[in-house]
Coordinates of C-alpha atoms and ligand atoms in Angstrom, one line a residue:
M1 CA 2.6 32.2 -0.4
K2 CA 1.7 32.4 -4.1
V3 CA 1.4 29.0 -5.8
R4 CA 1.5 28.6 -9.6
I5 CA -1.0 26.0 -10.5
A6 CA -0.1 24.9 -13.9
A7 CA 2.8 25.1 -16.4
P8 CA 2.0 27.4 -19.3
E9 CA 2.4 24.6 -21.9
A10 CA -0.3 22.5 -20.2
P11 CA -3.6 24.0 -19.3
P12 CA -4.9 22.6 -16.0
I13 CA -7.9 20.4 -15.9
P14 CA -10.6 22.3 -14.1
A15 CA -10.2 22.3 -10.4
A16 CA -12.9 21.0 -8.0
R17 CA -15.4 23.5 -6.7
P18 CA -14.4 23.8 -3.0
P19 CA -17.1 22.5 -0.7
S20 CA -17.3 24.3 2.5
G21 CA -14.9 23.1 5.2
A22 CA -12.6 21.2 2.9
A23 CA -8.9 21.9 3.1
Q24 CA -7.5 24.0 0.3
S25 CA -4.1 23.4 -1.1
A26 CA -2.4 24.9 -4.2
G27 CA -5.8 25.7 -5.6
Q28 CA -7.1 22.2 -5.4
T29 CA -9.5 20.6 -3.0
V30 CA -8.3 17.9 -0.7
T31 CA -11.6 16.0 0.1
P32 CA -12.0 13.5 2.9
W33 CA -11.7 10.7 0.3
L34 CA -8.4 12.1 -0.9
M35 CA -7.3 11.9 2.8
V36 CA -8.1 8.2 2.7
V37 CA -6.0 7.9 -0.4
L38 CA -3.2 9.8 1.4
A39 CA -3.6 7.3 4.4
V40 CA -3.0 4.4 2.0
I41 CA 0.1 6.0 0.7
L42 CA 1.4 6.9 4.1
F43 CA 1.0 3.5 5.6
S44 CA 2.5 1.8 2.6
G45 CA 5.5 4.0 2.5
G46 CA 5.9 3.8 6.3
L47 CA 5.9 0.0 6.2
F48 CA 8.4 0.0 3.3
G49 CA 10.8 2.2 5.3
Y50 CA 10.3 0.4 8.6
D51 CA 10.9 -3.1 7.3
Q52 CA 13.9 -1.9 5.4
G53 CA 15.4 0.0 8.3
V54 CA 14.6 -2.2 11.3
I55 CA 16.9 -5.2 10.5
S56 CA 20.2 -3.5 11.4
G57 CA 19.1 -3.3 15.1
A58 CA 17.4 -6.7 15.1
L59 CA 20.3 -8.7 13.8
H60 CA 22.3 -8.7 17.0
G61 CA 19.5 -10.5 18.9
I62 CA 18.6 -12.8 16.0
K63 CA 22.3 -13.9 15.8
A64 CA 22.2 -14.7 19.6
T65 CA 18.9 -16.6 19.4
F66 CA 19.7 -18.8 16.3
S67 CA 23.6 -18.8 16.3
L68 CA 23.6 -17.8 12.7
S69 CA 26.5 -18.4 10.3
A70 CA 27.8 -15.4 8.4
L71 CA 26.0 -16.6 5.3
L72 CA 22.7 -16.8 7.1
V73 CA 23.2 -13.3 8.5
E74 CA 23.4 -12.1 4.9
V75 CA 20.3 -14.1 3.9
V76 CA 18.2 -12.8 6.8
T77 CA 19.3 -9.3 6.0
S78 CA 19.0 -9.3 2.3
W79 CA 16.1 -11.6 1.4
V80 CA 13.6 -8.8 2.1
T81 CA 15.2 -7.0 -0.9
L82 CA 14.9 -10.2 -2.9
G83 CA 11.2 -10.6 -1.9
A84 CA 10.7 -7.0 -2.8
L85 CA 12.1 -7.5 -6.3
F86 CA 9.7 -10.4 -7.0
G87 CA 6.9 -8.6 -5.1
A88 CA 7.3 -5.6 -7.4
L89 CA 7.0 -7.7 -10.6
A90 CA 3.9 -9.5 -9.2
G91 CA 2.5 -6.2 -8.0
G92 CA 2.5 -4.7 -11.5
E93 CA 0.7 -7.7 -12.9
L94 CA -1.8 -7.6 -10.0
A95 CA -2.3 -3.8 -10.2
D96 CA -3.2 -4.1 -13.9
R97 CA -5.4 -7.2 -13.5
I98 CA -7.3 -6.9 -10.2
G99 CA -7.0 -3.1 -9.6
R100 CA -4.9 -0.8 -7.6
K101 CA -7.0 -1.0 -4.4
S102 CA -7.1 -4.8 -4.3
T103 CA -3.3 -5.0 -4.8
V104 CA -2.8 -2.7 -1.8
L105 CA -5.1 -5.0 0.2
I106 CA -2.8 -7.9 -0.7
A107 CA 0.3 -5.9 0.3
G108 CA -1.4 -5.1 3.7
A109 CA -2.1 -8.8 4.3
M110 CA 1.5 -9.7 3.4
F111 CA 2.9 -7.1 5.7
T112 CA 0.8 -8.3 8.6
G113 CA 1.3 -12.1 7.9
G114 CA 5.0 -11.7 7.3
A115 CA 5.5 -9.6 10.5
L116 CA 3.7 -12.3 12.6
V117 CA 5.7 -15.2 11.0
Q118 CA 9.0 -13.4 11.8
A119 CA 8.0 -12.5 15.3
L120 CA 6.9 -16.1 16.1
A121 CA 9.6 -17.9 14.1
P122 CA 10.8 -21.0 15.9
D123 CA 13.8 -21.4 13.6
T124 CA 15.8 -19.7 10.9
V125 CA 13.9 -21.3 8.0
I126 CA 10.6 -19.8 9.2
L127 CA 12.3 -16.5 9.9
V128 CA 13.6 -16.3 6.4
A129 CA 10.2 -17.3 5.1
G130 CA 8.7 -14.4 7.1
R131 CA 11.4 -12.0 5.6
L132 CA 10.5 -13.1 2.1
I133 CA 6.8 -12.5 2.8
V134 CA 7.4 -9.1 4.2
G135 CA 9.7 -8.4 1.3
G136 CA 7.0 -9.4 -1.1
G137 CA 4.6 -7.0 0.7
V138 CA 7.2 -4.2 0.4
G139 CA 7.6 -4.9 -3.4
V140 CA 3.8 -5.1 -4.0
A141 CA 3.2 -1.9 -2.0
A142 CA 6.1 -0.1 -3.7
V143 CA 4.4 -0.5 -7.0
A144 CA 0.7 -0.2 -6.1
A145 CA 0.8 2.7 -3.6
P146 CA 2.6 5.4 -5.6
L147 CA 0.7 4.3 -8.7
Y148 CA -2.5 4.6 -6.9
A149 CA -1.4 8.1 -5.6
A150 CA -0.4 9.3 -9.0
E151 CA -3.8 8.2 -10.5
L152 CA -6.0 9.6 -7.8
A153 CA -4.2 12.9 -7.0
P154 CA -5.4 16.1 -8.7
T155 CA -2.8 17.1 -11.4
T156 CA -1.4 20.1 -9.6
L157 CA -0.9 18.1 -6.4
R158 CA 0.3 14.8 -7.9
G159 CA 4.0 15.5 -7.1
R160 CA 3.1 16.2 -3.5
F161 CA 1.0 13.1 -3.2
V162 CA 3.8 10.8 -4.5
S163 CA 6.3 12.7 -2.4
A164 CA 4.2 12.0 0.7
Y165 CA 4.9 8.4 -0.1
Q166 CA 8.6 9.1 0.1
L167 CA 8.1 11.1 3.3
A168 CA 6.5 8.0 4.8
I169 CA 9.4 5.8 3.7
T170 CA 11.8 8.1 5.5
A171 CA 9.6 8.3 8.6
G172 CA 9.5 4.5 8.6
I173 CA 13.3 4.3 8.4
F174 CA 13.6 6.9 11.2
L175 CA 11.1 5.1 13.4
A176 CA 12.9 1.8 12.8
Y177 CA 16.2 3.4 13.9
L178 CA 14.5 4.8 17.1
V179 CA 12.8 1.4 17.9
D180 CA 16.2 -0.3 17.4
G181 CA 17.7 2.1 19.9
W182 CA 14.9 1.5 22.5
L183 CA 14.6 -2.3 22.2
S184 CA 18.2 -3.4 22.1
Q185 CA 18.3 -6.4 24.3
G186 CA 17.7 -10.2 24.2
D187 CA 14.6 -11.4 22.3
A188 CA 13.4 -7.8 21.7
W189 CA 14.1 -8.5 18.0
R190 CA 10.8 -10.4 17.9
W191 CA 9.0 -7.2 18.9
M192 CA 11.0 -5.1 16.5
L193 CA 10.0 -7.3 13.5
G194 CA 6.5 -8.1 14.8
A195 CA 5.6 -4.5 15.5
S196 CA 4.9 -3.8 11.8
A197 CA 1.9 -6.2 12.0
V198 CA -0.1 -3.3 13.5
P199 CA 0.4 -0.7 10.7
G200 CA 0.1 -3.7 8.2
L201 CA -3.4 -4.3 9.6
L202 CA -4.2 -0.6 9.5
L203 CA -3.1 -0.4 5.9
F204 CA -5.5 -3.3 5.1
A205 CA -8.3 -1.5 6.9
V206 CA -7.9 1.8 5.1
A207 CA -7.4 0.1 1.8
L208 CA -10.8 -1.6 2.4
L209 CA -12.4 1.8 2.7
A210 CA -10.4 3.4 -0.1
P211 CA -11.9 4.2 -3.5
E212 CA -10.7 2.3 -6.6
S213 CA -8.7 4.3 -9.2
P214 CA -11.2 5.7 -11.8
R215 CA -8.4 5.4 -14.4
W216 CA -8.1 1.7 -13.8
L217 CA -11.9 1.3 -13.8
M218 CA -12.0 3.0 -17.2
K219 CA -9.2 0.7 -18.4
V220 CA -11.3 -2.4 -17.6
G221 CA -14.4 -0.8 -19.1
W222 CA -16.4 0.1 -16.0
R223 CA -17.2 3.8 -16.9
S224 CA -20.2 4.2 -14.6
E225 CA -18.3 2.8 -11.6
A226 CA -15.4 5.1 -12.6
A227 CA -17.8 8.1 -12.6
A228 CA -19.2 7.1 -9.2
Q229 CA -15.7 6.9 -7.7
L230 CA -14.6 10.2 -9.3
Q231 CA -17.6 12.0 -7.9
K232 CA -16.9 10.5 -4.5
I233 CA -13.2 11.6 -4.5
R234 CA -13.7 15.0 -6.2
P235 CA -17.3 16.1 -5.5
G236 CA -18.3 19.1 -7.7
V237 CA -15.9 18.3 -10.5
D238 CA -17.5 17.9 -13.9
F239 CA -16.4 14.2 -14.4
K240 CA -17.6 13.8 -18.0
P241 CA -14.8 15.6 -19.7
R242 CA -12.3 13.9 -17.4
L243 CA -13.5 10.5 -18.2
D244 CA -13.7 11.4 -21.9
A245 CA -10.0 12.4 -21.8
V246 CA -9.1 9.1 -20.1
A247 CA -11.2 7.2 -22.6
A248 CA -9.6 9.0 -25.5
S249 CA -6.1 8.3 -24.3
L250 CA -7.0 4.6 -23.7
R251 CA -8.4 4.5 -27.2
R252 CA -5.2 5.9 -28.6
E253 CA -3.2 3.2 -26.7
A254 CA -5.6 0.6 -28.1
G255 CA -3.2 -2.2 -27.2
R256 CA -3.9 -5.0 -24.7
A257 CA -2.0 -4.8 -21.4
S258 CA 0.8 -7.4 -21.9
W259 CA 4.4 -7.7 -21.1
A260 CA 5.3 -7.5 -24.8
E261 CA 3.4 -4.2 -25.0
V262 CA 5.5 -2.9 -22.1
F263 CA 8.7 -3.5 -24.1
H264 CA 7.2 -2.3 -27.4
K265 CA 9.4 0.3 -29.1
E266 CA 6.6 2.9 -28.9
W267 CA 7.1 3.0 -25.1
R268 CA 10.9 2.6 -25.2
R269 CA 11.5 6.2 -24.2
P270 CA 9.4 6.3 -21.0
L271 CA 10.6 2.8 -20.1
L272 CA 14.3 3.9 -20.4
I273 CA 13.5 7.0 -18.4
G274 CA 11.7 5.0 -15.6
V275 CA 14.4 2.3 -15.4
G276 CA 17.2 4.8 -15.7
L277 CA 15.9 7.0 -12.9
A278 CA 15.3 3.9 -10.7
V279 CA 18.9 2.6 -11.3
F280 CA 20.5 6.1 -10.8
Q281 CA 18.6 6.5 -7.5
Q282 CA 20.4 3.4 -6.2
V283 CA 23.9 3.6 -7.8
T284 CA 24.5 7.0 -6.4
G285 CA 24.8 5.4 -3.0
I286 CA 21.8 6.2 -0.8
N287 CA 21.4 2.7 0.6
A288 CA 25.1 2.1 1.1
I289 CA 24.7 5.0 3.6
I290 CA 21.3 4.0 5.0
Y291 CA 22.4 0.4 5.7
Y292 CA 26.0 0.9 6.7
A293 CA 25.8 4.3 8.3
D294 CA 27.1 2.9 11.6
Q295 CA 30.1 1.4 10.0
I296 CA 30.9 4.5 7.9
F297 CA 30.7 6.7 11.1
A298 CA 32.9 4.1 12.9
S299 CA 35.6 4.5 10.2
A300 CA 35.2 8.3 10.4
G301 CA 36.2 8.1 14.1
F302 CA 32.8 7.8 15.9
T303 CA 34.2 4.8 17.9
S304 CA 31.5 4.3 20.6
Q305 CA 28.4 2.3 19.7
S306 CA 26.2 5.0 21.3
S307 CA 27.8 7.9 19.2
Q308 CA 27.3 5.8 16.0
T309 CA 23.6 5.1 16.9
M310 CA 23.0 8.7 17.7
V311 CA 24.5 10.1 14.4
T312 CA 22.9 7.4 12.4
T313 CA 19.4 8.0 13.9
W314 CA 19.5 11.8 13.7
A315 CA 22.0 12.8 11.0
V316 CA 20.8 10.1 8.6
G317 CA 17.2 9.1 9.7
G318 CA 16.0 12.4 11.0
V319 CA 17.6 14.7 8.4
N320 CA 16.3 12.4 5.6
M321 CA 12.8 12.7 6.8
L322 CA 12.8 16.5 7.4
A323 CA 14.5 17.3 4.1
T324 CA 11.8 15.4 2.2
L325 CA 9.5 18.2 3.2
I326 CA 11.5 20.4 0.9
A327 CA 10.4 18.3 -2.0
I328 CA 6.8 18.3 -0.9
A329 CA 6.9 22.1 -0.8
F330 CA 8.6 22.6 -4.2
I331 CA 7.9 19.6 -6.5
D332 CA 4.7 21.0 -8.0
R333 CA 6.1 24.5 -8.2
L334 CA 9.7 24.3 -9.3
G335 CA 9.1 21.0 -11.2
R336 CA 10.8 17.7 -11.3
R337 CA 13.8 18.5 -13.4
K338 CA 15.1 21.4 -11.4
L339 CA 14.9 19.4 -8.2
L340 CA 16.6 16.4 -9.8
L341 CA 19.4 18.4 -11.3
A342 CA 20.0 20.5 -8.2
G343 CA 19.9 17.5 -5.9
L344 CA 22.3 15.4 -8.0
L345 CA 24.7 18.3 -8.2
G346 CA 24.7 18.6 -4.4
M347 CA 24.9 14.8 -3.9
G348 CA 27.9 14.5 -6.2
L349 CA 29.8 17.4 -4.6
S350 CA 29.1 16.0 -1.0
L351 CA 30.4 12.6 -2.1
C352 CA 33.5 14.2 -3.5
V353 CA 34.1 15.8 -0.1
V354 CA 33.5 12.5 1.8
G355 CA 36.0 10.9 -0.5
I356 CA 38.6 13.6 0.2
A357 CA 37.9 13.5 4.0
F358 CA 38.5 9.8 4.0
R359 CA 42.0 10.4 2.5
F360 CA 42.8 12.2 5.7
I361 CA 41.0 9.8 8.0
S362 CA 43.0 6.8 6.7
T363 CA 46.2 8.5 7.7
V364 CA 45.2 9.2 11.3
P365 CA 46.8 6.7 13.6
A366 CA 44.4 4.3 15.3
G367 CA 45.1 5.6 18.8
V368 CA 44.2 9.2 17.8
A369 CA 41.0 8.1 16.0
A370 CA 39.9 6.3 19.2
A371 CA 39.9 9.6 21.0
G372 CA 36.9 10.7 19.0
P373 CA 36.1 11.9 15.6
S374 CA 38.9 13.9 14.0
G375 CA 38.3 17.1 12.0
A376 CA 38.1 14.9 8.9
G377 CA 35.6 12.7 10.7
I378 CA 33.4 15.8 11.4
V379 CA 33.8 16.9 7.7
T380 CA 32.6 13.4 6.7
L381 CA 29.6 13.7 8.9
L382 CA 28.7 17.1 7.6
A383 CA 29.2 16.1 4.0
L384 CA 27.0 13.0 4.5
V385 CA 24.3 15.1 6.0
A386 CA 24.5 17.4 2.9
F387 CA 24.2 14.3 0.7
I388 CA 21.2 13.0 2.6
I389 CA 19.5 16.5 2.3
C390 CA 20.2 16.6 -1.4
F391 CA 18.9 13.1 -2.0
A392 CA 15.8 13.7 0.1
F393 CA 14.6 16.7 -1.9
S394 CA 15.5 15.1 -5.3
M395 CA 16.3 11.6 -6.2
G396 CA 14.2 10.1 -3.4
P397 CA 10.7 11.6 -4.0
V398 CA 11.1 12.9 -7.5
V399 CA 12.2 9.5 -9.0
W400 CA 9.1 7.8 -7.6
T401 CA 6.9 10.6 -8.8
V402 CA 8.2 10.6 -12.4
I403 CA 8.2 6.7 -12.6
N404 CA 4.5 6.8 -11.7
E405 CA 3.4 9.5 -14.1
I406 CA 5.2 8.7 -17.4
F407 CA 3.6 5.5 -18.6
P408 CA 0.5 5.1 -20.6
G409 CA -2.5 3.8 -18.6
H410 CA -2.8 0.4 -20.2
I411 CA 0.7 -0.7 -19.3
R412 CA 1.2 1.5 -16.3
G413 CA 1.1 -1.2 -13.6
R414 CA 3.6 -3.5 -15.4
A415 CA 5.9 -0.8 -16.6
V416 CA 6.1 0.7 -13.1
A417 CA 6.8 -2.8 -11.8
V418 CA 9.8 -3.1 -14.2
A419 CA 11.2 0.2 -13.0
T420 CA 10.6 -0.7 -9.4
A421 CA 12.2 -4.2 -9.8
A422 CA 15.2 -2.4 -11.4
N423 CA 15.3 -0.2 -8.4
W424 CA 15.3 -3.2 -5.9
G425 CA 17.8 -5.1 -8.1
S426 CA 20.2 -2.2 -8.0
A427 CA 19.6 -1.7 -4.3
F428 CA 20.5 -5.4 -3.7
L429 CA 23.7 -5.1 -5.8
V430 CA 24.8 -1.9 -4.0
S431 CA 24.1 -3.1 -0.5
Q432 CA 25.7 -6.5 -1.2
G433 CA 28.7 -5.0 -3.0
F434 CA 29.5 -1.9 -0.9
L435 CA 31.7 -3.4 1.8
S436 CA 33.6 -5.6 -0.7
L437 CA 34.1 -2.5 -2.9
I438 CA 35.6 -0.7 0.1
G439 CA 37.8 -3.7 0.7
V440 CA 39.1 -3.6 -2.9
I441 CA 39.3 0.1 -3.8
G442 CA 39.1 1.8 -0.4
N443 CA 36.7 4.3 1.2
S444 CA 37.7 7.3 -0.9
F445 CA 37.4 5.7 -4.3
T446 CA 34.1 4.0 -3.4
F447 CA 32.5 7.4 -2.6
W448 CA 34.1 9.0 -5.7
L449 CA 32.6 6.2 -7.7
F450 CA 29.2 7.1 -6.4
A451 CA 30.0 10.8 -7.2
L452 CA 30.8 9.7 -10.7
F453 CA 27.4 8.1 -11.1
C454 CA 25.9 11.4 -9.8
G455 CA 27.7 13.2 -12.7
A456 CA 26.6 10.6 -15.2
G457 CA 23.0 10.8 -13.9
W458 CA 23.0 14.6 -14.1
V459 CA 24.0 14.6 -17.8
W460 CA 21.6 11.9 -18.7
I461 CA 18.6 13.6 -16.8
Y462 CA 19.5 16.9 -18.4
R463 CA 19.3 15.4 -21.9
A464 CA 16.6 12.7 -21.5
V465 CA 14.0 13.5 -18.8
P466 CA 11.3 16.0 -19.8
E467 CA 9.4 18.2 -17.3
T468 CA 6.1 16.6 -16.3
K469 CA 4.9 19.2 -13.8
G470 CA 1.4 20.6 -14.4
R471 CA 0.5 18.0 -17.1
S472 CA -2.3 15.5 -16.6
L473 CA -1.3 11.8 -17.0
E474 CA -3.0 11.9 -20.4
Q475 CA -1.1 15.0 -21.5
I476 CA 2.2 13.3 -20.4
Q477 CA 1.6 10.5 -22.8
D478 CA 1.5 13.0 -25.6
L479 CA 5.2 13.7 -24.9
W480 CA 6.1 10.3 -26.2
N481 CA 4.2 10.5 -29.5
G482 CA 5.2 14.1 -30.3
R483 CA 1.8 15.7 -29.7
G484 CA 2.9 17.4 -26.4
L485 CA 6.3 18.7 -27.5
Ligands
BGC501 C1 14.6 4.6 -2.0 C2 15.0 3.7 -0.9 C3 15.8 4.4 0.1 C4 14.9 5.6 0.6 C5 15.7 6.4 1.6 C6 13.7 5.6 -1.4 O1 13.2 6.5 -2.3 O2 13.8 3.9 -3.0 O3 15.9 2.7 -1.5 O4 16.2 3.6 1.1 O5 14.5 6.4 -0.4 O6 15.0 7.5 2.0

């Protein structure tokens, strides 16, 4: 298969000379050190997905052990998201101050500690504390890992590297669904929640080994250390012009990394793009489906628990993971915009179909629905599968990729944190509000509302989000000051 390495408007930075035995991909060398970087991304994303997906299956056992009130059930479920929101903000500050690698180390420690606290919790208060710690780890990792990936990946593989993070999230969610299915009785919830201590520890271990980001080292003024890391990651590459380009771009930025600088009007455009993409990723409904898939399928006529678990695991979890591979294959070839626009179109159309199908489902008498999914129920299932596929090759991976490549180096950590916190804030609102919204306006209008957001997102992306494929991080910054247009 022929692969175009760079967009015509942005000449590629010279590729590494391939040392013998190294894997080749898209004209760039993937060295063993880049594999370590990849491992950091995969563990971080996997833990993000697992900790997000596992709670649905664990809740039943937790309720039985601690006799939780309805309010506490909500707290146990949603405080991971709250922890993630604060973790993301702290993660940005940490990533800029102590470096990308050390921040990932902290995330690994939080994943491990939080998992153990949850697994051993003697009462609800400690359990909730464990949920918050894990949530904090999810937030910190959600900022640090893709940022790290974007800064260390070769330009022409950057989209793939950050998409590998999304692939790991989806694998984590899928695995959580499977584990929930296997361990469904009694105190097994302790194993479900505690299991993530192992990958948490592994993340810590690979992060210890991993190189620090040369771009961050340059930002804090350690050029010789940056050169050493760059040579290690990309042996054979002439590192001097690369570091000169980073230094020039840091000089142009000239400002100190501060929160005020993040909100400075010079960077308003990338900030709006980052936050806008983060919010549209959530308000188009993905987590309403990820969290409440069982209930949606129950209303669509999949009445037995086993049929709901099966369609949720495979039609949502499995399909989400597999379809992310489409993004990995195409993001650095077709570009970000094409995937985003095609995906949103498909998501919007599928949601319209789900809304129409629910008009028919609601008119089916209860007795008939109990006999199994009706034709409209099957249409709902197929349309949701189409929605998941379209999300998985577009708004899932591409949003994280773009968020992590558009900001100037000196504020990247904090700016990514703002966008990530906006993502978790919107995820929290959608997951909290979804069932109530259905109660007020019904299934059909709720899905049509998500479809409307897809339409609005499509128009906004078409007008506001530039193509970043094939440009180095430094060249992307020129887009905001007119030099690259
Ligand atoms: C989103 C998550 C979502 C996941 C589903 C991620 O990109 O940020 O909120 O649950 O995709 O695959």
